[in-house]
Coordinates of C-alpha atoms (C1' of nucleotides) in Angstrom, one line a residue:
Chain A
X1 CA 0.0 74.6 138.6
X2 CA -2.7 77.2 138.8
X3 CA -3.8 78.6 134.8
X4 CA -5.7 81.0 136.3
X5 CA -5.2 84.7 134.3
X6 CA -5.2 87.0 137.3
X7 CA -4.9 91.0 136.9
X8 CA -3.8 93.4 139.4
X9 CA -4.4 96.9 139.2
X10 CA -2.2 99.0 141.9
X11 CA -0.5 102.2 141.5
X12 CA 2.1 101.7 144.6
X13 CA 5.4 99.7 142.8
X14 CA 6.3 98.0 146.5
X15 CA 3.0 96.7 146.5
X16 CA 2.2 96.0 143.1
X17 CA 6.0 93.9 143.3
X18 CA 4.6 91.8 146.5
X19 CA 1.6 91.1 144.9
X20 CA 2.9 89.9 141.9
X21 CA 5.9 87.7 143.8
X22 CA 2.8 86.6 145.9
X23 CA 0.8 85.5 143.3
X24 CA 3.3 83.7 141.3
X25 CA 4.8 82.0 144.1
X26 CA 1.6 80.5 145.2
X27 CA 1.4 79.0 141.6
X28 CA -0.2 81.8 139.0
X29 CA 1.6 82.1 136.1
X30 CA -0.7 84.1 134.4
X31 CA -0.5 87.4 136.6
X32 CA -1.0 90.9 134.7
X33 CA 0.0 93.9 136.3
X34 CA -1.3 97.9 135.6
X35 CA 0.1 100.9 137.3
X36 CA -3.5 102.7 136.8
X37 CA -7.0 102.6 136.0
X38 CA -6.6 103.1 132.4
X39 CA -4.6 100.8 131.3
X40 CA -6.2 98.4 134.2
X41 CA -9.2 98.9 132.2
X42 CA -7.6 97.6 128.9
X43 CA -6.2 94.8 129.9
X44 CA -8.9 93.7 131.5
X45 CA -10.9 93.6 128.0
X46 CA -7.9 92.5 125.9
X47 CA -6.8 89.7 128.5
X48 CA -10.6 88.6 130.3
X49 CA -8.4 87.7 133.3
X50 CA -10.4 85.2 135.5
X51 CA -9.8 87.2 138.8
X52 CA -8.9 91.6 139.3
X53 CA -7.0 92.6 142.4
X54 CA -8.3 96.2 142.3
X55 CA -7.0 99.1 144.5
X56 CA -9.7 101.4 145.3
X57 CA -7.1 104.6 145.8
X58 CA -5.7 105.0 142.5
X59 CA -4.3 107.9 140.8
X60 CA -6.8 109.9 137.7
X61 CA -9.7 107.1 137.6
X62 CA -10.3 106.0 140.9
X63 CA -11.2 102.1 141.5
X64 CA -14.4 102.3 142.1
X65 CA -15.2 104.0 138.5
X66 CA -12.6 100.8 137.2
X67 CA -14.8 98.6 138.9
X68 CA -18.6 100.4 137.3
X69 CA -16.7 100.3 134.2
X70 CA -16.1 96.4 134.2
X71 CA -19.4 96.1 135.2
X72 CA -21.3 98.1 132.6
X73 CA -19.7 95.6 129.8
X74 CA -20.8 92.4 128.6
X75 CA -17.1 91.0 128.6
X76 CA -15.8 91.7 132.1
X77 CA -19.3 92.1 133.6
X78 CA -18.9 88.2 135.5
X79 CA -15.1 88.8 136.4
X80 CA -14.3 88.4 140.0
X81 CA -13.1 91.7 141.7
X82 CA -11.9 91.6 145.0
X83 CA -10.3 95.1 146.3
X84 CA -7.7 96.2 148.0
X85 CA -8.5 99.1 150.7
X86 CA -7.1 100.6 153.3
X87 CA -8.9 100.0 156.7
X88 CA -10.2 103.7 156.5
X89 CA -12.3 103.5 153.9
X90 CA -14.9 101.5 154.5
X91 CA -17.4 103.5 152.9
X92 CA -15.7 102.6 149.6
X93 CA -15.8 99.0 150.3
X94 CA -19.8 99.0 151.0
X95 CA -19.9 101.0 147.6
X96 CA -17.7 98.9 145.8
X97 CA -19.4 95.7 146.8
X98 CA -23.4 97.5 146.2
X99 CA -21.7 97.4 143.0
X100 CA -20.8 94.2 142.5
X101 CA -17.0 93.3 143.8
X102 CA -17.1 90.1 145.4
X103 CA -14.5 90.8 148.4
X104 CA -11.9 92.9 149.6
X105 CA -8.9 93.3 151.7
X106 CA -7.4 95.7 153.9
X107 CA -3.9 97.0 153.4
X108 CA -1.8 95.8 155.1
X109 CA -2.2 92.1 154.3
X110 CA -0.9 88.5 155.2
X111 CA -0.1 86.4 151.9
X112 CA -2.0 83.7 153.3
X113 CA -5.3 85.3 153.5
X114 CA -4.7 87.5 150.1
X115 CA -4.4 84.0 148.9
X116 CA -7.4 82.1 150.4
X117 CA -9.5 84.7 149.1
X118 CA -8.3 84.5 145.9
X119 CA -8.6 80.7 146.0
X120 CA -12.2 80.9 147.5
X121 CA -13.2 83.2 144.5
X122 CA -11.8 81.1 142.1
X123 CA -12.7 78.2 143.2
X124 CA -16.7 79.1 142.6
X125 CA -15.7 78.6 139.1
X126 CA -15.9 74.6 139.6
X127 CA -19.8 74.5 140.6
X128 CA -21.6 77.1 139.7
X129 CA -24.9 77.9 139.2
X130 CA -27.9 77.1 137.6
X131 CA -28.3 74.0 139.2
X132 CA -31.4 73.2 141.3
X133 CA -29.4 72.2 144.4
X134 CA -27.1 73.3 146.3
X135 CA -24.8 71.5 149.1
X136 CA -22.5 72.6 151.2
X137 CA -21.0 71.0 154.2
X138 CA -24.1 68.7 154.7
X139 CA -26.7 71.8 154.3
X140 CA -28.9 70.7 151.3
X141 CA -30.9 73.3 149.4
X142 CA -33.3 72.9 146.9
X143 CA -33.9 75.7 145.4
X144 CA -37.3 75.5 143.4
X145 CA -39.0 73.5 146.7
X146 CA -37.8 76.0 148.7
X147 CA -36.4 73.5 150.6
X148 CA -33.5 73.0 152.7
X149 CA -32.1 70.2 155.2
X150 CA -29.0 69.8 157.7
X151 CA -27.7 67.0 157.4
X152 CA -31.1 65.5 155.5
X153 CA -33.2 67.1 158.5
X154 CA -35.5 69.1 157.0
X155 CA -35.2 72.8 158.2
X156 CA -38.2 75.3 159.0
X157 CA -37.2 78.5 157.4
X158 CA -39.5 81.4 156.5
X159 CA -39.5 82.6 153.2
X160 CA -37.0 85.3 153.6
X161 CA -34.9 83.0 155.7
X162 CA -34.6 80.8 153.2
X163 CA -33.7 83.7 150.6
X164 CA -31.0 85.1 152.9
X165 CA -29.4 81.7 153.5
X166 CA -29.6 81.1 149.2
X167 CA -28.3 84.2 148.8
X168 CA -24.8 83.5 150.9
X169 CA -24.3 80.2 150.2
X170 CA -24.4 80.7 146.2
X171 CA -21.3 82.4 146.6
X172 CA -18.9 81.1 149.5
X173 CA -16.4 83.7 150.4
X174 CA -18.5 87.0 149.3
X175 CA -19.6 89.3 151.4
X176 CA -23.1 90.7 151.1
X177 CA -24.6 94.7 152.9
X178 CA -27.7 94.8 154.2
X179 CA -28.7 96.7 151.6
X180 CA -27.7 94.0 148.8
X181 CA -29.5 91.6 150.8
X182 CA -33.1 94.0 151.2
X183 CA -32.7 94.4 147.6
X184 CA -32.8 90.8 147.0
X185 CA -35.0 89.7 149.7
X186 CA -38.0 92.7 149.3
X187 CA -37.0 94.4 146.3
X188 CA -35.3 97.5 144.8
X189 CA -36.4 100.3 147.5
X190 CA -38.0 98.5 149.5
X191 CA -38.6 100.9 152.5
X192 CA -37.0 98.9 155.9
X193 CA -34.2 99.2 158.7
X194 CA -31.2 97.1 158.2
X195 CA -31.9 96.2 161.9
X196 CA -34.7 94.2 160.1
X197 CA -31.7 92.3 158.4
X198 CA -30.1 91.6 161.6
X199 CA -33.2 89.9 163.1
X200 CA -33.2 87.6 160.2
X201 CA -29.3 86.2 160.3
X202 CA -30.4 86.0 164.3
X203 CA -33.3 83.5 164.1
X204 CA -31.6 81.8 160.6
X205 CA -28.5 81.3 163.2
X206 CA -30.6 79.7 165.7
X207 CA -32.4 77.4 163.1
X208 CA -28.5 76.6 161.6
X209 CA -27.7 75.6 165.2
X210 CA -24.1 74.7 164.8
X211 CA -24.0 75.2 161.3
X212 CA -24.2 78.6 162.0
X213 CA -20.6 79.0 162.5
X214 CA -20.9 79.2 159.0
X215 CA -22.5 82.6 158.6
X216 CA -20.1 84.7 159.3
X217 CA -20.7 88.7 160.7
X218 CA -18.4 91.1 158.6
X219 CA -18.0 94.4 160.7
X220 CA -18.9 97.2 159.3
X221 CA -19.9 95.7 155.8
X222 CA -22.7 92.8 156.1
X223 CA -22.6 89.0 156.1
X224 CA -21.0 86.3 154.2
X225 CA -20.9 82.5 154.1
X226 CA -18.2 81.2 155.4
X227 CA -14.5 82.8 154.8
X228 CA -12.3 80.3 156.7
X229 CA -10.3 82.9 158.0
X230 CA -6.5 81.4 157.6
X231 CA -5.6 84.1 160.1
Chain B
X1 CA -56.6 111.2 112.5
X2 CA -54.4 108.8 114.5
X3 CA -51.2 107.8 112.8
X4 CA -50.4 104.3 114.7
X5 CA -49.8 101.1 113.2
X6 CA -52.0 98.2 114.1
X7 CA -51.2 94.5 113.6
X8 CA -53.5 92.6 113.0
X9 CA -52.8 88.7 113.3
X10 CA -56.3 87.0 112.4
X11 CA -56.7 83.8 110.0
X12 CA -60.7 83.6 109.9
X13 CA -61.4 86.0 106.5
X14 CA -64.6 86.8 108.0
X15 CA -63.4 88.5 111.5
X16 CA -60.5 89.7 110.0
X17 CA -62.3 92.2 107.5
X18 CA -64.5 93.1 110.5
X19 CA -61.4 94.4 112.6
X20 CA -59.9 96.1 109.1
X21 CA -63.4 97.7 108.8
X22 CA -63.8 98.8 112.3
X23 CA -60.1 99.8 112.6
X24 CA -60.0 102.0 109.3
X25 CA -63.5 103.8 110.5
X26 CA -62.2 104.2 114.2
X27 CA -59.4 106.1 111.8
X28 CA -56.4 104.3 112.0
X29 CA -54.6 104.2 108.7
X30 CA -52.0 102.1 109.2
X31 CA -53.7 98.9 109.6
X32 CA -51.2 95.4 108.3
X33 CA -53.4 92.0 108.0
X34 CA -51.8 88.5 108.7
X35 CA -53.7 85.5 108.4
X36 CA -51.2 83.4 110.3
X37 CA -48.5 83.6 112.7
X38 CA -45.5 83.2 110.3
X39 CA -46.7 86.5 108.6
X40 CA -47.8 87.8 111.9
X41 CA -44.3 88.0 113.1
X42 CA -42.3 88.7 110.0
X43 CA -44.6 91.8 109.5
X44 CA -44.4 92.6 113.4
X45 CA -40.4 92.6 112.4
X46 CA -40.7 95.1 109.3
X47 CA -43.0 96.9 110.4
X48 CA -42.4 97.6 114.0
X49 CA -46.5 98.6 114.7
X50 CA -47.9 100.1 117.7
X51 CA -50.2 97.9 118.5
X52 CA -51.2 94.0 117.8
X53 CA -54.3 92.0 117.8
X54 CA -53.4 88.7 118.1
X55 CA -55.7 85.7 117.6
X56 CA -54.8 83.1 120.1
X57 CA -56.7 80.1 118.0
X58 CA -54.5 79.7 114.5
X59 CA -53.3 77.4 112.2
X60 CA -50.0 76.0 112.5
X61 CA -48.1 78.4 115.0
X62 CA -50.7 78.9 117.7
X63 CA -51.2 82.5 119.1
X64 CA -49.4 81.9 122.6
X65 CA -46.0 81.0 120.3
X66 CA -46.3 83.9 118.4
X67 CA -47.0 86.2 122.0
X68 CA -43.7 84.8 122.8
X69 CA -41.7 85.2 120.0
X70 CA -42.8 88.6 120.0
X71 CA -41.6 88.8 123.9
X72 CA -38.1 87.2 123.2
X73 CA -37.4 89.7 120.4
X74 CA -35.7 93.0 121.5
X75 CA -37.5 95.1 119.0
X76 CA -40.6 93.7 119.0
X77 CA -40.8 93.3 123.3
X78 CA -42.5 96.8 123.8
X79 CA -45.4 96.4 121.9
X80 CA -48.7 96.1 123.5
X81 CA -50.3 92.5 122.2
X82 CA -53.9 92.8 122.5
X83 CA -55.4 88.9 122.4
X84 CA -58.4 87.9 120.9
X85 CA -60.1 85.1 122.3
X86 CA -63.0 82.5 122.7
X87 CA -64.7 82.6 125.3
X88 CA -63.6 79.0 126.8
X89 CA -59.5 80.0 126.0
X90 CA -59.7 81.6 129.5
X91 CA -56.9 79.0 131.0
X92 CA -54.7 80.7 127.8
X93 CA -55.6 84.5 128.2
X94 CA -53.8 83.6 131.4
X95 CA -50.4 82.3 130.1
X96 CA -50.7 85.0 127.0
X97 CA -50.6 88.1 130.3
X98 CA -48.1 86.1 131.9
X99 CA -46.4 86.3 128.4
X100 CA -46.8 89.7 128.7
X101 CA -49.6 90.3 127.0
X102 CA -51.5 93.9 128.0
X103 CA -55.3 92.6 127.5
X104 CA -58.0 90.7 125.7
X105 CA -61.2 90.1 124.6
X106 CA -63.3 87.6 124.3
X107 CA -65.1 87.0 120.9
X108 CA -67.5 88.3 120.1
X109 CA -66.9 91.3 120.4
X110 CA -68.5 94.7 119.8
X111 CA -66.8 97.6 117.8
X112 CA -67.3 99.2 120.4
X113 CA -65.2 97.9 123.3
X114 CA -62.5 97.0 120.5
X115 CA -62.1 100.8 120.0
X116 CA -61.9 101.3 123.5
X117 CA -59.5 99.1 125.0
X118 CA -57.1 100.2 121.7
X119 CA -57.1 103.7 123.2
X120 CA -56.7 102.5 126.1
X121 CA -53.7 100.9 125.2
X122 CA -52.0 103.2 122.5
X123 CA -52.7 106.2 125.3
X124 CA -50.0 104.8 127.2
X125 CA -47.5 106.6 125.5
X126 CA -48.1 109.9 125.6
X127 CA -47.7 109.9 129.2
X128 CA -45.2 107.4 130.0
X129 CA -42.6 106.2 132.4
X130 CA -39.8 107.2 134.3
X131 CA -41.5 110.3 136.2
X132 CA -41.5 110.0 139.5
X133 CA -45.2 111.0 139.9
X134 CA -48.1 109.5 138.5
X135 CA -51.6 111.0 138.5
X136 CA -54.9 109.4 137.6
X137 CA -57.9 111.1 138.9
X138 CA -57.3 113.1 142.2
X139 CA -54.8 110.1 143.1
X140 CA -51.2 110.6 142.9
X141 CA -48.5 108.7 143.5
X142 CA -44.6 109.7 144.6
X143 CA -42.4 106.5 143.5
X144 CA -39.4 107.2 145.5
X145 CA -41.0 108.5 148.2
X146 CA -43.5 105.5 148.3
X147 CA -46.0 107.7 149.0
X148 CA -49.9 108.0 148.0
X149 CA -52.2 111.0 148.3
X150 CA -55.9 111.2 147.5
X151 CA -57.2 114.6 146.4
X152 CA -54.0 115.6 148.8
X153 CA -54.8 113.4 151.6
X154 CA -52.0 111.0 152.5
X155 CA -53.0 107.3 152.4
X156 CA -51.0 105.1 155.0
X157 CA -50.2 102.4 152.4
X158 CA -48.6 99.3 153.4
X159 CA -45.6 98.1 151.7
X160 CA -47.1 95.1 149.6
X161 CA -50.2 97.5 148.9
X162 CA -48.2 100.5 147.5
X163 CA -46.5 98.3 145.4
X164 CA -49.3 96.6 144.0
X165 CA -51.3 99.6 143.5
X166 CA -47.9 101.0 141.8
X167 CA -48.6 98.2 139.9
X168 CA -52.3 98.5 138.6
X169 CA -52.1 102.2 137.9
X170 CA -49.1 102.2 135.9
X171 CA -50.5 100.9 132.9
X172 CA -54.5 101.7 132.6
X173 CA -56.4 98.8 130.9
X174 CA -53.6 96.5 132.0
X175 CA -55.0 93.4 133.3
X176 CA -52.8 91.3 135.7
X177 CA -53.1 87.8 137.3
X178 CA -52.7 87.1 141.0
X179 CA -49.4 85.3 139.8
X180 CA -47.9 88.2 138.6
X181 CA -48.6 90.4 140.9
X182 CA -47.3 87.9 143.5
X183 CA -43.8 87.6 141.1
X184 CA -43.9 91.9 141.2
X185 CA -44.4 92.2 144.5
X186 CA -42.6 89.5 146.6
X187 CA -40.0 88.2 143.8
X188 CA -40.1 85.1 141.4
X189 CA -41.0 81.6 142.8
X190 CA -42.4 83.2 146.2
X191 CA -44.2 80.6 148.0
X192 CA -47.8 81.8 148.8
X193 CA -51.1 81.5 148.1
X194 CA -53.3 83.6 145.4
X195 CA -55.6 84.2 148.0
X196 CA -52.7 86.4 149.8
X197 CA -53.8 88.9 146.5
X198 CA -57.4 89.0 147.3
X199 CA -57.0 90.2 150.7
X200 CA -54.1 92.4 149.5
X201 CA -56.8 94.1 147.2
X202 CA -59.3 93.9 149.9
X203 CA -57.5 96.7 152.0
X204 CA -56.4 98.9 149.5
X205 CA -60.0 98.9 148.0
X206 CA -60.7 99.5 151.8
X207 CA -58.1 102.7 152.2
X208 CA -58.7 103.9 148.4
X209 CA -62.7 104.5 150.0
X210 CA -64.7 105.5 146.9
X211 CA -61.5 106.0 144.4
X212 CA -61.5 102.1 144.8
X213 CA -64.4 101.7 142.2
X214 CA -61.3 102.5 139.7
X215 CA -59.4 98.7 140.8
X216 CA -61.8 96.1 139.1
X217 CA -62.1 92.8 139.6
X218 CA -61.7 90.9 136.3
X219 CA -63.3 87.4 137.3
X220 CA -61.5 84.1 136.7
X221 CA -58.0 86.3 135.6
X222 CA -56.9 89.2 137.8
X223 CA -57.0 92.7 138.6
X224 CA -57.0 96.0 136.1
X225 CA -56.8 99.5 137.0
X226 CA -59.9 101.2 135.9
X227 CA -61.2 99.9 132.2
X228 CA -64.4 101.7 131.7
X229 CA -66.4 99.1 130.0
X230 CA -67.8 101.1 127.6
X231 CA -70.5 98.3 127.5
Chain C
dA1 C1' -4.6 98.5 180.5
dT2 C1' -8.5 101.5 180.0
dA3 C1' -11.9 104.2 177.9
dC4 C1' -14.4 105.3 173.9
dT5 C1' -17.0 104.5 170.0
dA6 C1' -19.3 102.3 166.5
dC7 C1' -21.5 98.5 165.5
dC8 C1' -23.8 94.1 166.2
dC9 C1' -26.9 91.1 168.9
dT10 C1' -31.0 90.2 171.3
dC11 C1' -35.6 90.6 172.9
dA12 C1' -40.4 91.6 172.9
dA13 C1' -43.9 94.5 171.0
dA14 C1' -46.0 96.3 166.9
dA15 C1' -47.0 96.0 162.1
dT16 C1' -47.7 93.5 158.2
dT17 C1' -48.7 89.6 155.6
dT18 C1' -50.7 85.1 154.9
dT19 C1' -53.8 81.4 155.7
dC20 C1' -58.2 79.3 156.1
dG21 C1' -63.0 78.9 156.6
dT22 C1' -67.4 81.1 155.2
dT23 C1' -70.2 83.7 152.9
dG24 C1' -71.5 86.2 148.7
dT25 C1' -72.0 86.6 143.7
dG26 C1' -71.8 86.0 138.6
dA27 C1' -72.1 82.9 134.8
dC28 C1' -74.2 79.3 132.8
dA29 C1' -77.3 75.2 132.3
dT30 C1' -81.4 73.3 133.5
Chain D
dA1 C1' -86.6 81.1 137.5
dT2 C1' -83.7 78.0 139.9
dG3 C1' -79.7 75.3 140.8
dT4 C1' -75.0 74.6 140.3
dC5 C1' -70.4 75.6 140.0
dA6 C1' -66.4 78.4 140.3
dC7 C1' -64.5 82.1 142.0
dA8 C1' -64.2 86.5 144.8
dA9 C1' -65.0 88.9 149.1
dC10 C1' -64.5 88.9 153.8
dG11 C1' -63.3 88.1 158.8
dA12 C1' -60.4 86.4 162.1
dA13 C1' -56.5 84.0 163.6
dA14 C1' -51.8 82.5 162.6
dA15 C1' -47.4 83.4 160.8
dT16 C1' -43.9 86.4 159.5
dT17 C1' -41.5 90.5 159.4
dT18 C1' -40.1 94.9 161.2
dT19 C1' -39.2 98.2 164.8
dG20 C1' -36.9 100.1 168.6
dA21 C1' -34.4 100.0 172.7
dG22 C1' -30.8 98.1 175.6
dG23 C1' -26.8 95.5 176.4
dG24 C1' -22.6 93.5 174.7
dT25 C1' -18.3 93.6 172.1
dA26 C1' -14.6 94.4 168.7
dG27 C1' -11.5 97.8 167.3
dT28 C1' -9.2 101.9 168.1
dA29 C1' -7.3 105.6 170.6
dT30 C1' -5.6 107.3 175.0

DNA sequence: ATACTACCCTCAAAATTTTCGTTGTGACAT
DNA sequence: ATGTCACAACGAAAATTTTGAGGGTAGTAT
């Protein structure tokens, strides 16, 4: 049985019904619900869930002000956010992510993918961070040699290569822009095309060679490491 | 008559009445002694001064601890730590800038060049920060618009260059190593020579034509923008 | 199904950055 | 003064990154 806190703030009462019957079915016991930002907002400082299923329409304070709000406080600041968007505003989804949501997921949704994401966001929990290597699915990364090896072959990457490829694989499951990956890569305001970005995933791909399947394109938004998709 | 506070963290009686002396006739008032770094920091603390002199050679707590204390401290972070320093520390003057340290000087010293590099230093905040222009002598420079102009004319700046004359110019007097202008300019624990600098300064002194008599070299550390010597 | 549109992929040229080998220069000791 | 050493300047080639254009493709509308 999951202990995971989970909080989902989503005005529509169909919806906010599914998700919690979702949720608890797949094993969450600890699911908190908020019809609105406001009180969305609250609970997320009185309860520090360890996952928010935000809707980015919401009635008065819309969800991407929730989700700047949970990021400008020390509290809720590392809280996973994954939203929930209709296809059409993608716009929203590249802002909400520049500001530091994790995911999303367009409206209408399976259960099984709402709850692979969840799991893959949770699930970082296990093995994060601060380590100074980094494996995943016989890719080996040391990060202060700037190092990394397939399957103990060691790989030729450039220096922003090997930034891009640290960059997604720190967090399986969450999708980066091109933007968030510039700012990383060449710093804040930088001046470049996001072709430029492009370019890179290309030749990284081709060095990856069949690990490559791992980096997956996200239409309209950016890249990510591998999101199984369940679909 | 200026009105800043200067810390003065100096055990040697001797040196340390010079600096009081020179200080007080330069006009600064508010002059605080400490003959070790224990006192150094607990008056930094209480005192909050504008300035500090800080002996790198003391008893007990050695200079470079008390340069980072002073760095880990919220309050005290800000304020511009002058070292003072043999002339065979030079391996330290580099870890006390990488510190954060904003200069030094090499004992002995005259009064004059003491004065100097003070004003130098305490000048910084009139004009500081956050404008989006900077001006220093016919040059000016449009942050967001990563763009240079001498007496008007527009340079054609390379990325790396603009940033690292960004860099020099935005603190006058400040000198920094090849290391951190690498860790400004292509992000921490970038993999590449310190020669990469030296070239990188070798154009820009090239496109800057005569301005470039303002970037000096200061041998065995790094670069400054424009420290009139005084000497 | 088909067309349309927006976006991504790819390639090769252009721009930038880095390396490396030499040469120049300052600081210091002899 | 001269030699020596360490470091900076410089040039040219190599490596990396970025641009820009064209072709492909997924997603949507017709």
């Amino acid at each position: 049985m999951a202990t995971e806190k989970i909080l989902v703030i989503e005005d529509e009462e169909p919806i906010r019904e599914l998700l919690k019957l979702t949720l608890e079915s797949a094993g969450y016991s600890g699911v908190y619900m908020a019809a609105n930002g406001e009180n969305g907002l609250s609970l997320a400082q009185s309860r520090l869930p360890d996952l928010i299923l935000l809707d980015l329409m919401l009635p008065g304070m819309d969800g991407l002000s929730v989700c700047r709000q949970l990021k400008s406080q020390e509290e809720t600041r590392a809280i996973p956010i994954i939203m929930l968007t209709a296809r059409s505003e993608e716009s929203d989804v590249i802002i909400g992510l520049e500001l530091g949501a994790v995911d999303y997921i367009t409206k209408p949704f399976s259960r099984k993918i709402l709850i692979a994401r969840i799991r893959a966001q949770l699930r970082q929990f296990s093995d994060v961070e601060e380590s100074n290597e980094i494996r995943r699915d016989g890719l080996m990364i040391r990060i202060d040699q700037h190092e990394v090896r397939l399957h103990g072959k060691l790989l030729d990457l450039t220096p922003s290569e090997f930034s891009i490829l640290h960059m997604l694989v720190s967090y399986p499951g969450r999708v980066y822009t091109r933007n968030q990956i510039i700012t990383r890569v060449k710093g804040d305001g930088y001046p470049v095309t996001e072709r430029a970005i492009d370019v890179q995933i290309l030749n990284l791909r081709r060095k990856l060679g069949d690990w490559a399947v791992n980096v997956d394109t996200v239409r309209g938004v950016g890249y990510r490491y591998k999101q199984e998709s369940t679909e």
